[in-house]
XYZ file of N, CA, C and O in Angstrom:
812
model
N 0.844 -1.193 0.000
C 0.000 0.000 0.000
C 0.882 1.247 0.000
O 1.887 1.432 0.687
N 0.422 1.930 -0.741
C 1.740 3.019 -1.111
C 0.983 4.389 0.110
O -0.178 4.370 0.518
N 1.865 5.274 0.403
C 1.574 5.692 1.712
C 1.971 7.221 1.020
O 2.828 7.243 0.137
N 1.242 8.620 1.507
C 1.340 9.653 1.029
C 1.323 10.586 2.576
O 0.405 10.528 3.394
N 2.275 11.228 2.680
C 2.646 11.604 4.396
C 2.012 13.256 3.623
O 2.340 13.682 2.516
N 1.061 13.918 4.604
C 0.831 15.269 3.864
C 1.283 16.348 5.241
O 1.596 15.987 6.375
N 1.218 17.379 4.848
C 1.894 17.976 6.024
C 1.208 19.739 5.937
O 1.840 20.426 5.134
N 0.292 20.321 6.497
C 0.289 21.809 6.441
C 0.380 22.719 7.327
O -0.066 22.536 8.460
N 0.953 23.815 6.969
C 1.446 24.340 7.926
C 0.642 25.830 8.189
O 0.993 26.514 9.150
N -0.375 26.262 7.349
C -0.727 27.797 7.521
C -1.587 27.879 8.418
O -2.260 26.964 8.891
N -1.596 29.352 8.769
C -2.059 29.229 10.441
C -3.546 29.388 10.292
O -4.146 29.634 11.338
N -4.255 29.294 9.187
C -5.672 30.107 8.691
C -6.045 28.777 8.429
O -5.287 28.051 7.787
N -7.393 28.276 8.958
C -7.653 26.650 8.792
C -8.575 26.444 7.188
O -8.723 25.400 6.553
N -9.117 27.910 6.839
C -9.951 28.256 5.930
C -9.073 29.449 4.840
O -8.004 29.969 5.159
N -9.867 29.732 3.419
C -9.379 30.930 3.072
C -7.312 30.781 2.847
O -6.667 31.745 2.436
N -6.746 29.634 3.157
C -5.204 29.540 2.867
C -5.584 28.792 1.461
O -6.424 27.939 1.173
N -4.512 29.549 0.659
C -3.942 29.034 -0.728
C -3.388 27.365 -0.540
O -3.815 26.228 -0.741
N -2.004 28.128 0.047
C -1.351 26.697 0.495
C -2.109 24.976 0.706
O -1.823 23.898 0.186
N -3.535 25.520 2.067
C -4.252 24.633 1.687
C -4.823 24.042 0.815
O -4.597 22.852 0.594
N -5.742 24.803 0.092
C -6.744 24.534 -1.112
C -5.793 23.801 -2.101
O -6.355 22.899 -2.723
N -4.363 24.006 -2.408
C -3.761 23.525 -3.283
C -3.624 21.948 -2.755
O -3.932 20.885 -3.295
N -3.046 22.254 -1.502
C -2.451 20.575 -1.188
C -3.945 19.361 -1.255
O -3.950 18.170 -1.567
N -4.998 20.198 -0.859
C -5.765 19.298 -1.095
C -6.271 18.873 -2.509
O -6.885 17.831 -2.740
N -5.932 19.816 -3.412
C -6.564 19.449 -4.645
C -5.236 18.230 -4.952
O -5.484 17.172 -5.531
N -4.118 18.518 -4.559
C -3.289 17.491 -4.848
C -3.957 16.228 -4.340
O -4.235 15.390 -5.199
N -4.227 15.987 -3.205
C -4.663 15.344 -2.373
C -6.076 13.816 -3.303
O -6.115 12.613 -3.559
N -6.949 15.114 -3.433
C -7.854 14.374 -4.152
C -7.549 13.929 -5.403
O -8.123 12.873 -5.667
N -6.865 14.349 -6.249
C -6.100 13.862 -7.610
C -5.528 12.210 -6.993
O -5.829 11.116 -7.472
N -4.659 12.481 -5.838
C -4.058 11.538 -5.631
C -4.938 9.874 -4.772
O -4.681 8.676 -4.888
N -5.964 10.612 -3.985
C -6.947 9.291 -3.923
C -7.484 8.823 -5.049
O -7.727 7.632 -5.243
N -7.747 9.962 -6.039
C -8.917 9.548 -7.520
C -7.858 8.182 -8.300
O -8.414 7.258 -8.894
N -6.265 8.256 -8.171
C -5.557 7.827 -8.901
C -5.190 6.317 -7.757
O -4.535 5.449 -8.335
N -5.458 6.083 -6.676
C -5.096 5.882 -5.613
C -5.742 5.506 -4.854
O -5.027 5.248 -3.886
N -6.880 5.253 -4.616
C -8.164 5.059 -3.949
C -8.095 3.742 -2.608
O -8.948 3.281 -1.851
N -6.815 3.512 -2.790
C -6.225 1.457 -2.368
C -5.193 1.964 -1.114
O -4.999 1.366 -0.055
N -4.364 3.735 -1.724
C -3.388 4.368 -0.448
C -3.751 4.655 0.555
O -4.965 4.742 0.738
N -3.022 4.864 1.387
C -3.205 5.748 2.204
C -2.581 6.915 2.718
O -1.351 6.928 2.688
N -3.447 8.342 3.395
C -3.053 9.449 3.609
C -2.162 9.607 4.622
O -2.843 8.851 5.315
N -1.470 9.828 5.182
C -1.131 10.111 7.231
C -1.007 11.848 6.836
O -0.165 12.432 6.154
N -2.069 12.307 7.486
C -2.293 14.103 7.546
C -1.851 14.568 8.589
O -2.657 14.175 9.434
N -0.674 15.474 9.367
C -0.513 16.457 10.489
C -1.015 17.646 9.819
O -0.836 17.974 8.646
N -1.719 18.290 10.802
C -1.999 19.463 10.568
C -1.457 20.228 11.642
O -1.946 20.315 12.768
N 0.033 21.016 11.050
C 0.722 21.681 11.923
C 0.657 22.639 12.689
O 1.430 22.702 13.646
N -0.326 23.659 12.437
C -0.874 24.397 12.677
C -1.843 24.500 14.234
O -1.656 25.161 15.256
N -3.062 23.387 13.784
C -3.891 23.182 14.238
C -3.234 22.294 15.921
O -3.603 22.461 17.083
N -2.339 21.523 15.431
C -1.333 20.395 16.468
C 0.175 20.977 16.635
O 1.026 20.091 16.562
N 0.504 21.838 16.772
C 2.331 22.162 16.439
C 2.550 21.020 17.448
O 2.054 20.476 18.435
N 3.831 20.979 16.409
C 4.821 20.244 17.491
C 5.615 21.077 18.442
O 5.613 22.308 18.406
N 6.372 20.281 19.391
C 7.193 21.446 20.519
C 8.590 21.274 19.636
O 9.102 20.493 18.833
N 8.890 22.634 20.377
C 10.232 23.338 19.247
C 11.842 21.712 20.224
O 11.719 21.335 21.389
N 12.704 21.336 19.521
C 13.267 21.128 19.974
C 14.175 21.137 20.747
O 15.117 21.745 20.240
N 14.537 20.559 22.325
C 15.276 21.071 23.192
C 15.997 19.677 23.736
O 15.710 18.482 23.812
N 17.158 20.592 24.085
C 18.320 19.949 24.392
C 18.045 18.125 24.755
O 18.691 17.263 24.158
N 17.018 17.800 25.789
C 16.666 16.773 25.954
C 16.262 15.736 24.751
O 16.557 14.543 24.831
N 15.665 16.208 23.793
C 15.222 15.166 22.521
C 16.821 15.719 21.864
O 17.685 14.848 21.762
N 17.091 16.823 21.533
C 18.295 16.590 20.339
C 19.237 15.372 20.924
O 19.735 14.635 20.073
N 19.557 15.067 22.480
C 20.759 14.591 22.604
C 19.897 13.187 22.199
O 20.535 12.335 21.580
N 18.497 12.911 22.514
C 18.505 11.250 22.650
C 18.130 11.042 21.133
O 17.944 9.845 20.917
N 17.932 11.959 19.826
C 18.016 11.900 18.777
C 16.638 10.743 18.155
O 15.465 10.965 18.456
N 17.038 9.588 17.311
C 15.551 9.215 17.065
C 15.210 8.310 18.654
O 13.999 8.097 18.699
N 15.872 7.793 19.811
C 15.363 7.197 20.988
C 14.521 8.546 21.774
O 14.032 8.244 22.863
N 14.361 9.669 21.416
C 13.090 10.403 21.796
C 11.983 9.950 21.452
O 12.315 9.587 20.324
N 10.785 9.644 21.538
C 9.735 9.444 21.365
C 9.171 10.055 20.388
O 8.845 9.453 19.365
N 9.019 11.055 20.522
C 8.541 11.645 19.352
C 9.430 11.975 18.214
O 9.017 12.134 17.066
N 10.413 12.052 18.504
C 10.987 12.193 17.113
C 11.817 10.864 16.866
O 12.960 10.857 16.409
N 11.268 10.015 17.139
C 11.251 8.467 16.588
C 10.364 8.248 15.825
O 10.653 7.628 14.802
N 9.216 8.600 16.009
C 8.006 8.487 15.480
C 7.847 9.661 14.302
O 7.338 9.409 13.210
N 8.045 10.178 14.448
C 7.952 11.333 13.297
C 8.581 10.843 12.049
O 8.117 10.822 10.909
N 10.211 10.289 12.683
C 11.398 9.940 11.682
C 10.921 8.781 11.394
O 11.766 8.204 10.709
N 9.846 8.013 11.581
C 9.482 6.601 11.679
C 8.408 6.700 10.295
O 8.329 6.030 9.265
N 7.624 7.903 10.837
C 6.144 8.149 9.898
C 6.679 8.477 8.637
O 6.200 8.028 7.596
N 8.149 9.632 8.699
C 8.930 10.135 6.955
C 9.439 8.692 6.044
O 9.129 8.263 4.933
N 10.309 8.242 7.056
C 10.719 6.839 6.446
C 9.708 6.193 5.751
O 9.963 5.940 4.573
N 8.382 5.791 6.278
C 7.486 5.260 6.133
C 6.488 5.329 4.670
O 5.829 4.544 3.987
N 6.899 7.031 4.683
C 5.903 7.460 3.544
C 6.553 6.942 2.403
O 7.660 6.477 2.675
N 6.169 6.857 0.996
C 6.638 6.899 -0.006
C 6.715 8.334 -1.096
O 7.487 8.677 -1.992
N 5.591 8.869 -0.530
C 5.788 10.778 -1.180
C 5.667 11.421 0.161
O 5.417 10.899 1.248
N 5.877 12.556 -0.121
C 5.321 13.692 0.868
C 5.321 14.956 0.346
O 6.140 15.462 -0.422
N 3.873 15.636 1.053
C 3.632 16.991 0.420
C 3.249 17.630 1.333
O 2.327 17.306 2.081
N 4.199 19.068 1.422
C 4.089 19.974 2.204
C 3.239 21.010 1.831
O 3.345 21.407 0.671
N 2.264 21.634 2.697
C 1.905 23.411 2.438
C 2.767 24.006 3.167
O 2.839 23.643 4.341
N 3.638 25.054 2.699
C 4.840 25.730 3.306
C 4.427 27.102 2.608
O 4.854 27.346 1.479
N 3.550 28.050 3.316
C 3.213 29.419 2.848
C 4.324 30.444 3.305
O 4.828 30.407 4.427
N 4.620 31.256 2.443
C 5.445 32.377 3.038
C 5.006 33.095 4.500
O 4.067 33.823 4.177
N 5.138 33.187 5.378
C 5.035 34.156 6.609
C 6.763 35.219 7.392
O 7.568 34.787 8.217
N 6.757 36.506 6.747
C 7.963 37.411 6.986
C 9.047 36.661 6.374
O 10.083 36.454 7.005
N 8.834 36.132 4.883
C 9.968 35.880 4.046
C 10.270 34.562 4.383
O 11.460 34.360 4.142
N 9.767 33.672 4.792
C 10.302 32.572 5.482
C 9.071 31.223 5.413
O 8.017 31.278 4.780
N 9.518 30.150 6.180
C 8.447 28.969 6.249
C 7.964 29.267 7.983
O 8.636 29.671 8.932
N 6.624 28.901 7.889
C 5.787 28.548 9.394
C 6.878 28.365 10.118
O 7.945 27.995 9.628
N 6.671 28.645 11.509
C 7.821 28.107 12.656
C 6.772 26.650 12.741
O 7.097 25.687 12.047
N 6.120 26.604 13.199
C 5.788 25.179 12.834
C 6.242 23.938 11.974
O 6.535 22.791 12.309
N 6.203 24.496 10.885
C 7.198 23.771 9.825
C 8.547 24.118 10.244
O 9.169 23.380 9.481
N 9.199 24.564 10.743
C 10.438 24.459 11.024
C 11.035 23.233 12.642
O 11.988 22.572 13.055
N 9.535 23.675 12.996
C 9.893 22.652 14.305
C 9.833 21.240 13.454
O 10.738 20.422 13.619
N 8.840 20.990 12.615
C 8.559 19.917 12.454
C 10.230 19.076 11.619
O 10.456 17.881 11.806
N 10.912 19.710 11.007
C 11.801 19.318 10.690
C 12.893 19.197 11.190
O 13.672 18.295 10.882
N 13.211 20.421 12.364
C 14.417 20.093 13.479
C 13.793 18.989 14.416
O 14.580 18.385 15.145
N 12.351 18.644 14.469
C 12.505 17.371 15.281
C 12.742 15.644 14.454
O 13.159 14.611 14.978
N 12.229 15.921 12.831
C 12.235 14.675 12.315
C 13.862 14.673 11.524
O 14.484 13.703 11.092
N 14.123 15.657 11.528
C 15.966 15.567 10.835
C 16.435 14.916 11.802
O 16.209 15.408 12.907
N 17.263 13.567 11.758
C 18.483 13.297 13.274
C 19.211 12.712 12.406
O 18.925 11.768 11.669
N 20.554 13.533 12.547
C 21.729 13.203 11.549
C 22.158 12.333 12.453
O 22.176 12.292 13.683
N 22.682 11.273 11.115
C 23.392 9.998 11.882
C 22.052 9.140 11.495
O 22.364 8.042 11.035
N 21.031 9.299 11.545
C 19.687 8.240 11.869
C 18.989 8.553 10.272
O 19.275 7.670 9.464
N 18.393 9.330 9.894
C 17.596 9.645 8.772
C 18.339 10.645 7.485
O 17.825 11.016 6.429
N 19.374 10.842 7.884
C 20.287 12.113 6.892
C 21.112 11.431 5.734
O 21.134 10.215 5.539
N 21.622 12.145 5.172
C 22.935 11.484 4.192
C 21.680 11.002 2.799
O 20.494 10.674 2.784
N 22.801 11.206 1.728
C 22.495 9.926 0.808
C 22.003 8.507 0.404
O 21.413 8.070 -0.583
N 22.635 7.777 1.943
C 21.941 6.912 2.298
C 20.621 6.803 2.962
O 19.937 5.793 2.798
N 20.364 7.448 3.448
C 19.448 7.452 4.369
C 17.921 7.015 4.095
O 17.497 7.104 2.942
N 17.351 6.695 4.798
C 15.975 6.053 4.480
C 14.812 7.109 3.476
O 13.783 6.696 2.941
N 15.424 8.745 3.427
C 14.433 9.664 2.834
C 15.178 10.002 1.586
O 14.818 10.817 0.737
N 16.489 9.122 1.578
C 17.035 10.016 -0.157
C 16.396 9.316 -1.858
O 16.547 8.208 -2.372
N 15.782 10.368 -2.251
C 15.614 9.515 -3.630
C 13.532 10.032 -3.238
O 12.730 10.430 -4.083
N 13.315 9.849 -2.003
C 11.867 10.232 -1.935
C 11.442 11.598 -2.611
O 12.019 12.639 -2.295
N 10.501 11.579 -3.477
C 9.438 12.478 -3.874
C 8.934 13.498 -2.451
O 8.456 12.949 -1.459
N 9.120 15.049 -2.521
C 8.657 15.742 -2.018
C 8.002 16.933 -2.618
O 8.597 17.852 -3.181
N 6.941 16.846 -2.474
C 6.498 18.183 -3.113
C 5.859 19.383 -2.566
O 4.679 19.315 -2.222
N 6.551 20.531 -2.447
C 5.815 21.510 -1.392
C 5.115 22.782 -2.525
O 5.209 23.324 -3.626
N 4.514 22.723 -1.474
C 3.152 24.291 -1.879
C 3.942 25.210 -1.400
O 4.224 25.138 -0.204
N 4.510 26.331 -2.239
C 4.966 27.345 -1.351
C 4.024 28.489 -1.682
O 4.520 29.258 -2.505
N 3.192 28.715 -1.404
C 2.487 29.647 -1.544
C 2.899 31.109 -0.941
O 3.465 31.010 0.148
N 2.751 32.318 -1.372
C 2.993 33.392 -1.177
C 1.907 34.920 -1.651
O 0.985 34.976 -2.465
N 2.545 36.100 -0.684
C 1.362 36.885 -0.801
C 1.495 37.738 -2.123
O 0.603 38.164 -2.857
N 2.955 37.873 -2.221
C 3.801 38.795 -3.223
C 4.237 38.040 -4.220
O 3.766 36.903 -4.174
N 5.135 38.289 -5.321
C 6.232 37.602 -6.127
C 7.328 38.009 -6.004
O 7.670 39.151 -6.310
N 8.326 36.827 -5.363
C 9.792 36.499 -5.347
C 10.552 36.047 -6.269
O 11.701 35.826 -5.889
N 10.363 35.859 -7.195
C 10.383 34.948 -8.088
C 11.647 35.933 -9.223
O 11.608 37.146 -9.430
N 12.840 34.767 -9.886
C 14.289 35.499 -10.193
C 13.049 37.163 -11.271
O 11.921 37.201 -11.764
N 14.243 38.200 -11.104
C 13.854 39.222 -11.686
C 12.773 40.172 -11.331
O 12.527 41.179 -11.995
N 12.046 39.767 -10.110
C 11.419 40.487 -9.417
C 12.075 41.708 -8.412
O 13.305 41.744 -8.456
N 11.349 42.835 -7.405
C 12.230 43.343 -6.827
C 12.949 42.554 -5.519
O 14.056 42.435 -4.993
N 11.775 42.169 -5.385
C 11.969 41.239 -4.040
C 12.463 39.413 -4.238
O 11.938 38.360 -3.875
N 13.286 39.640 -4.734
C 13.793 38.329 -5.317
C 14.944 37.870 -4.579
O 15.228 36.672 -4.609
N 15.855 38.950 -3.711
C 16.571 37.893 -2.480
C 15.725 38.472 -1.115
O 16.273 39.061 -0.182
N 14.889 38.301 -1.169
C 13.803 37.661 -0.136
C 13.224 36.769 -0.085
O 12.247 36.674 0.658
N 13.644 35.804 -0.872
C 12.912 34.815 -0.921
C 13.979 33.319 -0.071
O 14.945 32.762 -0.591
N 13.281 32.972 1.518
C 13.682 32.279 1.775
C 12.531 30.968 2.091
O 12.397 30.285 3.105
N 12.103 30.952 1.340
C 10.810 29.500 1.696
C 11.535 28.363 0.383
O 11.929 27.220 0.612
N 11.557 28.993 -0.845
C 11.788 27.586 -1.637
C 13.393 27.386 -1.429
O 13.773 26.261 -1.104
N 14.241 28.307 -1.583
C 15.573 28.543 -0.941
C 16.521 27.424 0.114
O 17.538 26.767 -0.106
N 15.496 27.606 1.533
C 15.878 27.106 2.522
C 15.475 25.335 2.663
O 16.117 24.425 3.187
N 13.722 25.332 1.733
C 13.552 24.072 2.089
C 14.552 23.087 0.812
O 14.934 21.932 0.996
N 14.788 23.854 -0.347
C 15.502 22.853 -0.949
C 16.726 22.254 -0.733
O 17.306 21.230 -1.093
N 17.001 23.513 0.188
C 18.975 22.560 0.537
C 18.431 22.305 1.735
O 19.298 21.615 2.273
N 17.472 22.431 2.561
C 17.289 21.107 4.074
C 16.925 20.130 3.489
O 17.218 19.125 4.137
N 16.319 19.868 2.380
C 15.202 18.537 1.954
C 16.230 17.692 1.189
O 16.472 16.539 1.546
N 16.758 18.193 0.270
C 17.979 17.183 -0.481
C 19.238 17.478 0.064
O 20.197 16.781 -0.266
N 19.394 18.547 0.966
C 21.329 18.798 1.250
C 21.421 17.924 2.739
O 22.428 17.451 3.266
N 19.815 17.884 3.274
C 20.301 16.885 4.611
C 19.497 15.676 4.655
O 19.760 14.947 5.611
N 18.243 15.126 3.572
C 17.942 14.219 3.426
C 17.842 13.257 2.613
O 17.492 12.080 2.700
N 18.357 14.217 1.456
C 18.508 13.645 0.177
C 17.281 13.317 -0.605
O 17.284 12.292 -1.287
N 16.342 14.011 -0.573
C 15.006 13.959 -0.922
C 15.023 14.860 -2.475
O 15.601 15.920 -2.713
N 14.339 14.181 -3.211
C 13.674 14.335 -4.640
C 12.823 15.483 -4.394
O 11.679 15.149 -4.087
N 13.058 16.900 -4.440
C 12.486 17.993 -4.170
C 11.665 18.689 -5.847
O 12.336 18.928 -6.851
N 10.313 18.869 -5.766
C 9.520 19.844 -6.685
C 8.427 20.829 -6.014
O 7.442 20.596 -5.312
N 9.045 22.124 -6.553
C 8.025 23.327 -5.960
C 6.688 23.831 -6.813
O 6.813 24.307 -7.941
N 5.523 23.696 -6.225
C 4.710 24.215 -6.859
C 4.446 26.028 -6.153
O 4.373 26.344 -4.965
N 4.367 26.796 -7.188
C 4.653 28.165 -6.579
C 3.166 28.975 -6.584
O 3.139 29.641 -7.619
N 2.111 29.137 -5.930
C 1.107 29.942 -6.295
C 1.534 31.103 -5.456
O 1.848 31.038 -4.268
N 1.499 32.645 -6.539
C 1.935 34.182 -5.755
C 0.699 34.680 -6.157
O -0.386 34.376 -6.652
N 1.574 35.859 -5.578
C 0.358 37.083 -5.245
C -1.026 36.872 -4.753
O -2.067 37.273 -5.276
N -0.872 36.158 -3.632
C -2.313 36.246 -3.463
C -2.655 36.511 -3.037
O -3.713 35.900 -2.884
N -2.486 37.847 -2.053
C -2.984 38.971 -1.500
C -3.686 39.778 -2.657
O -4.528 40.598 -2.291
N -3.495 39.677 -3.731
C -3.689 40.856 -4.950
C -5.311 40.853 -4.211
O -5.223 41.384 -3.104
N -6.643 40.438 -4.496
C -7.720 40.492 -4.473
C -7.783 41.063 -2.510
O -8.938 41.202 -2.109
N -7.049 41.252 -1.810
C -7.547 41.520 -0.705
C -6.884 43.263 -0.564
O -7.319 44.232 0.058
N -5.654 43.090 -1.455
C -4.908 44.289 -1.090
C -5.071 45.386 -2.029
O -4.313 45.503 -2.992
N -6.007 46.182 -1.801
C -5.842 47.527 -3.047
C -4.904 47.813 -3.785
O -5.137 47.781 -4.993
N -3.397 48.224 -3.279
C -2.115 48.544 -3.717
C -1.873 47.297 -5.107
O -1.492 47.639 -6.226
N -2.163 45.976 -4.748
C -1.981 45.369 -5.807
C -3.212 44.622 -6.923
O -3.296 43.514 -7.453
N -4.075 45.876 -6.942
C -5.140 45.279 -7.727
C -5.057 44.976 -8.852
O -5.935 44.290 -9.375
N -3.762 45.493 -9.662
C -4.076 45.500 -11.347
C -3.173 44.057 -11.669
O -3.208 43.422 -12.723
N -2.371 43.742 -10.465
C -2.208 42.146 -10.258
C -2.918 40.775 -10.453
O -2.402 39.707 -10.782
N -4.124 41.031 -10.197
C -5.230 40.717 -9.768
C -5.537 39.222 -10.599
O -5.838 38.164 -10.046
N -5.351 39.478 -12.277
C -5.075 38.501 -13.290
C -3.954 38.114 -13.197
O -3.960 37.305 -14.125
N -2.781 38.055 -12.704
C -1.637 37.551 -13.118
C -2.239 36.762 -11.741
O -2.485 35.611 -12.101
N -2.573 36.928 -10.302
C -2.681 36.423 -9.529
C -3.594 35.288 -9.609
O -3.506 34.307 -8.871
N -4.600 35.462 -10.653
C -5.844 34.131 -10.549
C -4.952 33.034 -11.486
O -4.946 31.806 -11.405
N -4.402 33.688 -12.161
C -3.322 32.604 -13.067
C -2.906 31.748 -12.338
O -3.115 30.535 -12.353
N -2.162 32.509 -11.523
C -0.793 31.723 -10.728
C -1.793 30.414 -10.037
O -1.682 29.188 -10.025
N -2.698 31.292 -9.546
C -3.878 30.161 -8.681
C -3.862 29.090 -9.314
O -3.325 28.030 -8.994
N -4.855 29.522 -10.855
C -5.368 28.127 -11.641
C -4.083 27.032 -11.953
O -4.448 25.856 -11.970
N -2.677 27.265 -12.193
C -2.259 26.727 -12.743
C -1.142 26.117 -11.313
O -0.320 25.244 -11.589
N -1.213 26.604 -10.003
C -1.149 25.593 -8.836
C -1.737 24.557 -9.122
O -1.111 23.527 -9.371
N -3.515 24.644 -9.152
C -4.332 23.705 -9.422
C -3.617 22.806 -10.215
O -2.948 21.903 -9.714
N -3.722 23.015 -11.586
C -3.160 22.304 -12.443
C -1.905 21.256 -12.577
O -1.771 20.285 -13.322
N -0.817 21.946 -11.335
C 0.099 21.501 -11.212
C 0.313 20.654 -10.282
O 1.266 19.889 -10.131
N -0.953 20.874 -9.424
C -0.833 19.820 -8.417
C -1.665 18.505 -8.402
O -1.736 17.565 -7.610
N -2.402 18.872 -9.850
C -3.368 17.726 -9.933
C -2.615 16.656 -10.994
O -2.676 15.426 -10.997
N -1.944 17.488 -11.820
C -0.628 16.285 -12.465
C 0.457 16.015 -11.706
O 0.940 14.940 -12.061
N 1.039 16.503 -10.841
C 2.474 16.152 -10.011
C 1.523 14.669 -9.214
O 1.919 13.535 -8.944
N 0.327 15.251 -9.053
C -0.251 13.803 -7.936
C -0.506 12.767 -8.452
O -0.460 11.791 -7.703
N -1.001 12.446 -10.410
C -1.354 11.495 -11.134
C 0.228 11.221 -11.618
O 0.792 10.146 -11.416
N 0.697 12.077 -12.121
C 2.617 11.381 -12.745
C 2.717 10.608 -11.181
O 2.484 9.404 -11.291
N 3.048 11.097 -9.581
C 3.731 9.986 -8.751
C 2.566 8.449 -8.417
O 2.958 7.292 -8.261
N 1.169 8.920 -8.388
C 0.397 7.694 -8.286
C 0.848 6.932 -9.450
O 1.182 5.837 -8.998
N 1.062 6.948 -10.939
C 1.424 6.542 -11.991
C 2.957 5.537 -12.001
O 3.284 4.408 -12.366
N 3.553 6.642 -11.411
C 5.251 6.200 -10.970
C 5.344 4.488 -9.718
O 5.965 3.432 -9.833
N 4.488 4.964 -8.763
C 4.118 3.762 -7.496
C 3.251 3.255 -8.145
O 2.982 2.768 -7.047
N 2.485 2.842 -8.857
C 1.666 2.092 -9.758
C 2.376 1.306 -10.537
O 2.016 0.134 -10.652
N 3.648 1.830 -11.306
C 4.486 0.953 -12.400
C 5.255 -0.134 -11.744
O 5.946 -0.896 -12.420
């Protein structure tokens, strides 16, 4: 049974991009998949506790981050919602990875997560994106691609939906179309990234 680990992190349980995308991935991927199964944290809603000295030293013999590193191993994809918040990913999502990273146990090339399919939602309010103004501000796709393959060795693809403040924020109204774009074609991208890997664990 092929296993799909999903993970979101925005703090808005309704009304988040990030969300709406991962789930359309989501349902693409039961429609293709109907036999898998999901394992959903909702980071947000459940954070994990930030890591301290006591779990880093006992590494995966902590409890919980045995289990965490137990549930990544476990999966065969995984898909993150990782929305921009002050240039950056959720502290949530950040706990969640300083507790399931334990070098020595899950890291390296070798390791039980290298070669895995990850695919994150990075959703954002603005555009970062090369040639923009704000283009070294951009630390969400940045940071997760060298933690995801530089310490787990994970098969990393970003789906990018921006601007999507345009419809809430006056200042960027004439955005507004470039912004429903970006939307529709998240959609789009997340409803084929989910049929190509059901397709891939199918062969």
């Amino acid at each position: 049974m092929t296993t799909l680990l999903h993970l979101d992190s925005a703090v808005f349980p309704h009304g988040s991009t990030s969300r709406d995308v991962t789930a359309a991935f989501v349902t693409a991927w039961r429609e293709q998949h109907p036999e898998g199964r999901v394992v959903y944290r909702d980071l947000a809603a459940d954070p994990l506790p930030h890591l301290d000295a006591s779990s880093a030293a006992a590494g995966a013999d902590d409890a919980l981050r045995g289990e965490l590193a137990a549930e990544l191993a476990d999966a065969d994809a995984v898909l993150i919602g990782a929305p921009m918040y002050n240039f950056s990913i959720p502290s949530t999502l950040k706990a969640w990875l300083d507790q399931v990273i334990i070098v020595g146990h899950n890291s390296g090339p070798d390791g039980p997560v290298a070669g895995k399919p990850v695919t994150v939602v990075a959703s954002r309010g603005g555009s970062y994106a090369p040639g923009t103004p704000r283009e070294d501000f951009e630390f969400v796709q940045n940071y997760l691609e060298k933690v995801l393959t530089g310490m787990l060795g994970a098969e990393v693809d970003f789906i990018v939906p921006e601007l999507t403040l345009a419809r809430s924020q006056p200042s960027m109204a004439e955005l507004i179309p470039l912004a429903d774009a970006s939307r529709a074609q998240a959609f789009t991208d997340a409803a084929e990234k989910a049929k190509a890997l059901a397709a891939r664990f199918a062969a």
